């Protein structure tokens, strides 16, 4: 196969051919498998629930909470594409609404409180990024530490007693229903579309993918890889904080325990949506699909009267399947590289 | 420093003077004086750890020398970053793959230098149509005929990838092209192609530095050969005046 230099070598045997084609599909549309699974599951639950699953009332249930998980998943996905992890999103999910609520109760105007809250998240992201890169440690560990730090801060500033949101704030901006969805859904879709365009159409998106795809190459081509990663850390934290704040606007009071375990759900959503653990591969749409899948499984199990405790079992199985196929494709890729 | 004059030659594109580099106690470059003349292909040889790579890294902006100066066309410059090296017209084809396998050829060609519409603070929408068009032209210019610039680099063979790397360097009108062991892992036919391309650099107005472990390749392709050992230049000769045994002897 090595004697043709000018065209993509025609495969000599069938096996690598199939591997190559699968690999190509995966690289170009990493979210495809998740999408197929989603459609299949929706059809399955729709049949098993005698048509209740796709009724407006149930869609409200599924989609009402989706933006809150989805925003976190999108942030984690983009950060993973850049080659880093964030396990602190669940804690930041609680930290921002707690800060915002306390600020509002101190008489800070709504817009100011939101901006300051996002600023707090940005600071968390900066610390995550700077510590990870400055000391060259895995972000897995840095952000695991931040998971505890941010959670602890949330509990400390709450004073151990959940404060109430003031009633006169424009939280309807996020919670108002329009049709089967809340306004938060429009925020989510808008943000996801913008970030999707950023990733696929802008040079910044190119740099993010290159940084995660081949760090050495990105560096040698003059991409400011540290600033690119820092941007992704900050973006991820801010999205997690915003998501938590949206949830608190819906619930009315910020609990210090909000978002516990969310970091793992977000990583699961990203991976099920086709994001590679090693970076460089993934799409915003994939993260969204992963988040929808989690919601669909959660809701579908309840509707079909399966013991809801199977939820984590299902998510875990999916996650492992996704990672196994991921690893298989990587191995195929390496074998193809040797052959050509 | 035999055979190297202390003042830069009049036609030196790059002039290095007294370059030193230490890596945590290891003296990797011990006062390198080297002129790279415009329009020549310079072969750089030496065993592993002789300092070739360190010298190349200083020229391509990956490392900064601890002491000494680098002048481009007589003007002393501080290279410092890969970006600045590229802006000075110094392009490098690294021995490790400097491509992102999960991205298309067109995107790889323009990494870090994407043409942008409506940019703001250096970030903006990429002009993808232009990237695709120019990528196809750039590939054609180096005689590489691929079906489409949208194919992923991960699907290409080693030789094709090297071809894309060369196309990238040529597209941005480099004045000095550094090829750091470009024929590693290539088939015989692909290697011939890269060597032929390197020989043709001066005709395109490009100066070349060709690094290889293969003495035959160096003698076939270069005008001048510089050998390094233990961080110093131990030989600097016209290729016509040096034999392969002599090269092996000094290394």
mmCIF file of C-alpha atoms in Angstrom, chain A residues 42-162:
data_model
loop_
_atom_site.group_PDB
_atom_site.id
_atom_site.type_symbol
_atom_site.label_atom_id
_atom_site.label_comp_id
_atom_site.label_asym_id
_atom_site.label_seq_id
_atom_site.Cartn_x
_atom_site.Cartn_y
_atom_site.Cartn_z
ATOM 1 C CA UNK A 42 -37.120 7.666 21.761
ATOM 2 C CA UNK A 43 -38.931 5.223 19.459
ATOM 3 C CA UNK A 44 -38.643 2.466 22.057
ATOM 4 C CA UNK A 45 -39.990 4.565 24.928
ATOM 5 C CA UNK A 46 -42.732 5.990 22.715
ATOM 6 C CA UNK A 47 -43.934 2.448 21.939
ATOM 7 C CA UNK A 48 -43.550 1.123 25.481
ATOM 8 C CA UNK A 49 -45.375 4.088 27.018
ATOM 9 C CA UNK A 50 -48.315 3.917 24.581
ATOM 10 C CA UNK A 51 -47.529 7.311 23.084
ATOM 11 C CA UNK A 52 -47.205 9.198 26.336
ATOM 12 C CA UNK A 53 -43.477 9.747 25.934
ATOM 13 C CA UNK A 54 -43.748 12.333 23.160
ATOM 14 C CA UNK A 55 -46.870 14.020 24.586
ATOM 15 C CA UNK A 56 -46.586 17.730 25.310
ATOM 16 C CA UNK A 57 -46.806 17.263 29.047
ATOM 17 C CA UNK A 58 -43.970 14.776 29.091
ATOM 18 C CA UNK A 59 -41.828 16.809 26.695
ATOM 19 C CA UNK A 60 -42.172 19.660 29.171
ATOM 20 C CA UNK A 61 -40.729 17.360 31.770
ATOM 21 C CA UNK A 62 -37.824 16.270 29.601
ATOM 22 C CA UNK A 63 -36.957 19.608 28.035
ATOM 23 C CA UNK A 64 -37.622 21.769 31.105
ATOM 24 C CA UNK A 65 -34.474 20.553 32.842
ATOM 25 C CA UNK A 66 -32.431 19.919 29.696
ATOM 26 C CA UNK A 67 -30.816 23.389 29.477
ATOM 27 C CA UNK A 68 -29.402 22.969 32.970
ATOM 28 C CA UNK A 69 -27.583 19.719 32.167
ATOM 29 C CA UNK A 70 -27.023 20.702 28.548
ATOM 30 C CA UNK A 71 -25.109 23.923 29.215
ATOM 31 C CA UNK A 72 -22.741 22.077 31.517
ATOM 32 C CA UNK A 73 -22.290 19.273 28.978
ATOM 33 C CA UNK A 74 -21.501 21.745 26.188
ATOM 34 C CA UNK A 75 -18.838 23.476 28.298
ATOM 35 C CA UNK A 76 -17.260 20.177 29.298
ATOM 36 C CA UNK A 77 -17.348 18.995 25.674
ATOM 37 C CA UNK A 78 -15.467 22.029 24.367
ATOM 38 C CA UNK A 79 -12.897 21.755 27.139
ATOM 39 C CA UNK A 80 -12.432 18.060 26.388
ATOM 40 C CA UNK A 81 -11.906 18.816 22.702
ATOM 41 C CA UNK A 82 -9.096 21.150 23.799
ATOM 42 C CA UNK A 83 -7.640 18.184 25.683
ATOM 43 C CA UNK A 84 -8.551 19.001 29.298
ATOM 44 C CA UNK A 85 -11.075 17.929 31.935
ATOM 45 C CA UNK A 86 -13.189 19.802 34.430
ATOM 46 C CA UNK A 87 -14.595 17.931 37.413
ATOM 47 C CA UNK A 88 -15.457 21.107 39.309
ATOM 48 C CA UNK A 89 -18.506 21.985 37.178
ATOM 49 C CA UNK A 90 -20.943 20.432 39.653
ATOM 50 C CA UNK A 91 -19.619 22.622 42.468
ATOM 51 C CA UNK A 92 -19.500 25.753 40.323
ATOM 52 C CA UNK A 93 -23.100 24.912 39.386
ATOM 53 C CA UNK A 94 -23.917 25.604 43.052
ATOM 54 C CA UNK A 95 -21.384 28.379 43.695
ATOM 55 C CA UNK A 96 -22.655 30.899 41.163
ATOM 56 C CA UNK A 97 -26.355 30.839 42.127
ATOM 57 C CA UNK A 98 -25.356 31.030 45.798
ATOM 58 C CA UNK A 99 -23.202 34.097 45.093
ATOM 59 C CA UNK A 100 -25.897 35.676 42.928
ATOM 60 C CA UNK A 101 -28.608 35.125 45.546
ATOM 61 C CA UNK A 102 -26.491 36.594 48.340
ATOM 62 C CA UNK A 103 -25.598 39.595 46.168
ATOM 63 C CA UNK A 104 -29.256 40.166 45.288
ATOM 64 C CA UNK A 105 -30.172 40.022 48.957
ATOM 65 C CA UNK A 106 -27.499 42.656 49.613
ATOM 66 C CA UNK A 107 -29.369 44.936 47.198
ATOM 67 C CA UNK A 108 -27.108 44.544 44.167
ATOM 68 C CA UNK A 109 -29.160 45.011 40.969
ATOM 69 C CA UNK A 110 -29.986 41.895 38.936
ATOM 70 C CA UNK A 111 -27.627 42.539 36.005
ATOM 71 C CA UNK A 112 -24.777 43.414 38.334
ATOM 72 C CA UNK A 113 -25.297 40.313 40.452
ATOM 73 C CA UNK A 114 -25.344 38.097 37.359
ATOM 74 C CA UNK A 115 -22.155 39.677 36.016
ATOM 75 C CA UNK A 116 -20.392 39.339 39.369
ATOM 76 C CA UNK A 117 -21.561 35.730 39.604
ATOM 77 C CA UNK A 118 -20.162 35.000 36.147
ATOM 78 C CA UNK A 119 -16.988 36.755 37.269
ATOM 79 C CA UNK A 120 -16.698 34.349 40.209
ATOM 80 C CA UNK A 121 -17.010 31.426 37.770
ATOM 81 C CA UNK A 122 -14.421 32.967 35.478
ATOM 82 C CA UNK A 123 -12.036 33.182 38.454
ATOM 83 C CA UNK A 124 -12.578 29.482 39.174
ATOM 84 C CA UNK A 125 -11.832 28.727 35.519
ATOM 85 C CA UNK A 126 -8.678 30.846 35.588
ATOM 86 C CA UNK A 127 -7.430 29.064 38.720
ATOM 87 C CA UNK A 128 -8.196 25.665 37.147
ATOM 88 C CA UNK A 129 -6.344 26.592 33.981
ATOM 89 C CA UNK A 130 -3.384 28.411 35.459
ATOM 90 C CA UNK A 131 -2.666 25.755 38.098
ATOM 91 C CA UNK A 132 -3.008 22.957 35.541
ATOM 92 C CA UNK A 133 -0.666 24.558 33.024
ATOM 93 C CA UNK A 134 1.753 26.359 35.313
ATOM 94 C CA UNK A 135 2.570 23.197 37.254
ATOM 95 C CA UNK A 136 1.960 20.799 34.353
ATOM 96 C CA UNK A 137 -0.398 18.555 36.306
ATOM 97 C CA UNK A 138 -3.409 16.686 34.926
ATOM 98 C CA UNK A 139 -6.515 18.892 34.917
ATOM 99 C CA UNK A 140 -8.313 15.835 36.259
ATOM 100 C CA UNK A 141 -6.532 16.407 39.588
ATOM 101 C CA UNK A 142 -6.633 20.210 39.615
ATOM 102 C CA UNK A 143 -10.349 20.283 39.042
ATOM 103 C CA UNK A 144 -10.964 17.436 41.483
ATOM 104 C CA UNK A 145 -9.407 19.702 44.094
ATOM 105 C CA UNK A 146 -11.546 22.582 42.851
ATOM 106 C CA UNK A 147 -14.623 20.349 43.177
ATOM 107 C CA UNK A 148 -14.072 20.317 46.957
ATOM 108 C CA UNK A 149 -12.892 23.921 47.221
ATOM 109 C CA UNK A 150 -15.827 25.417 45.317
ATOM 110 C CA UNK A 151 -18.340 23.202 47.142
ATOM 111 C CA UNK A 152 -16.899 24.200 50.479
ATOM 112 C CA UNK A 153 -16.982 27.887 49.539
ATOM 113 C CA UNK A 154 -20.630 27.522 48.574
ATOM 114 C CA UNK A 155 -21.546 26.032 51.942
ATOM 115 C CA UNK A 156 -19.469 28.586 53.846
ATOM 116 C CA UNK A 157 -20.932 31.668 52.164
ATOM 117 C CA UNK A 158 -24.453 30.260 52.504
ATOM 118 C CA UNK A 159 -23.931 30.245 56.255
ATOM 119 C CA UNK A 160 -25.291 26.701 56.314
ATOM 120 C CA UNK A 161 -28.769 27.989 55.660
ATOM 121 C CA UNK A 162 -30.115 28.310 52.109
#
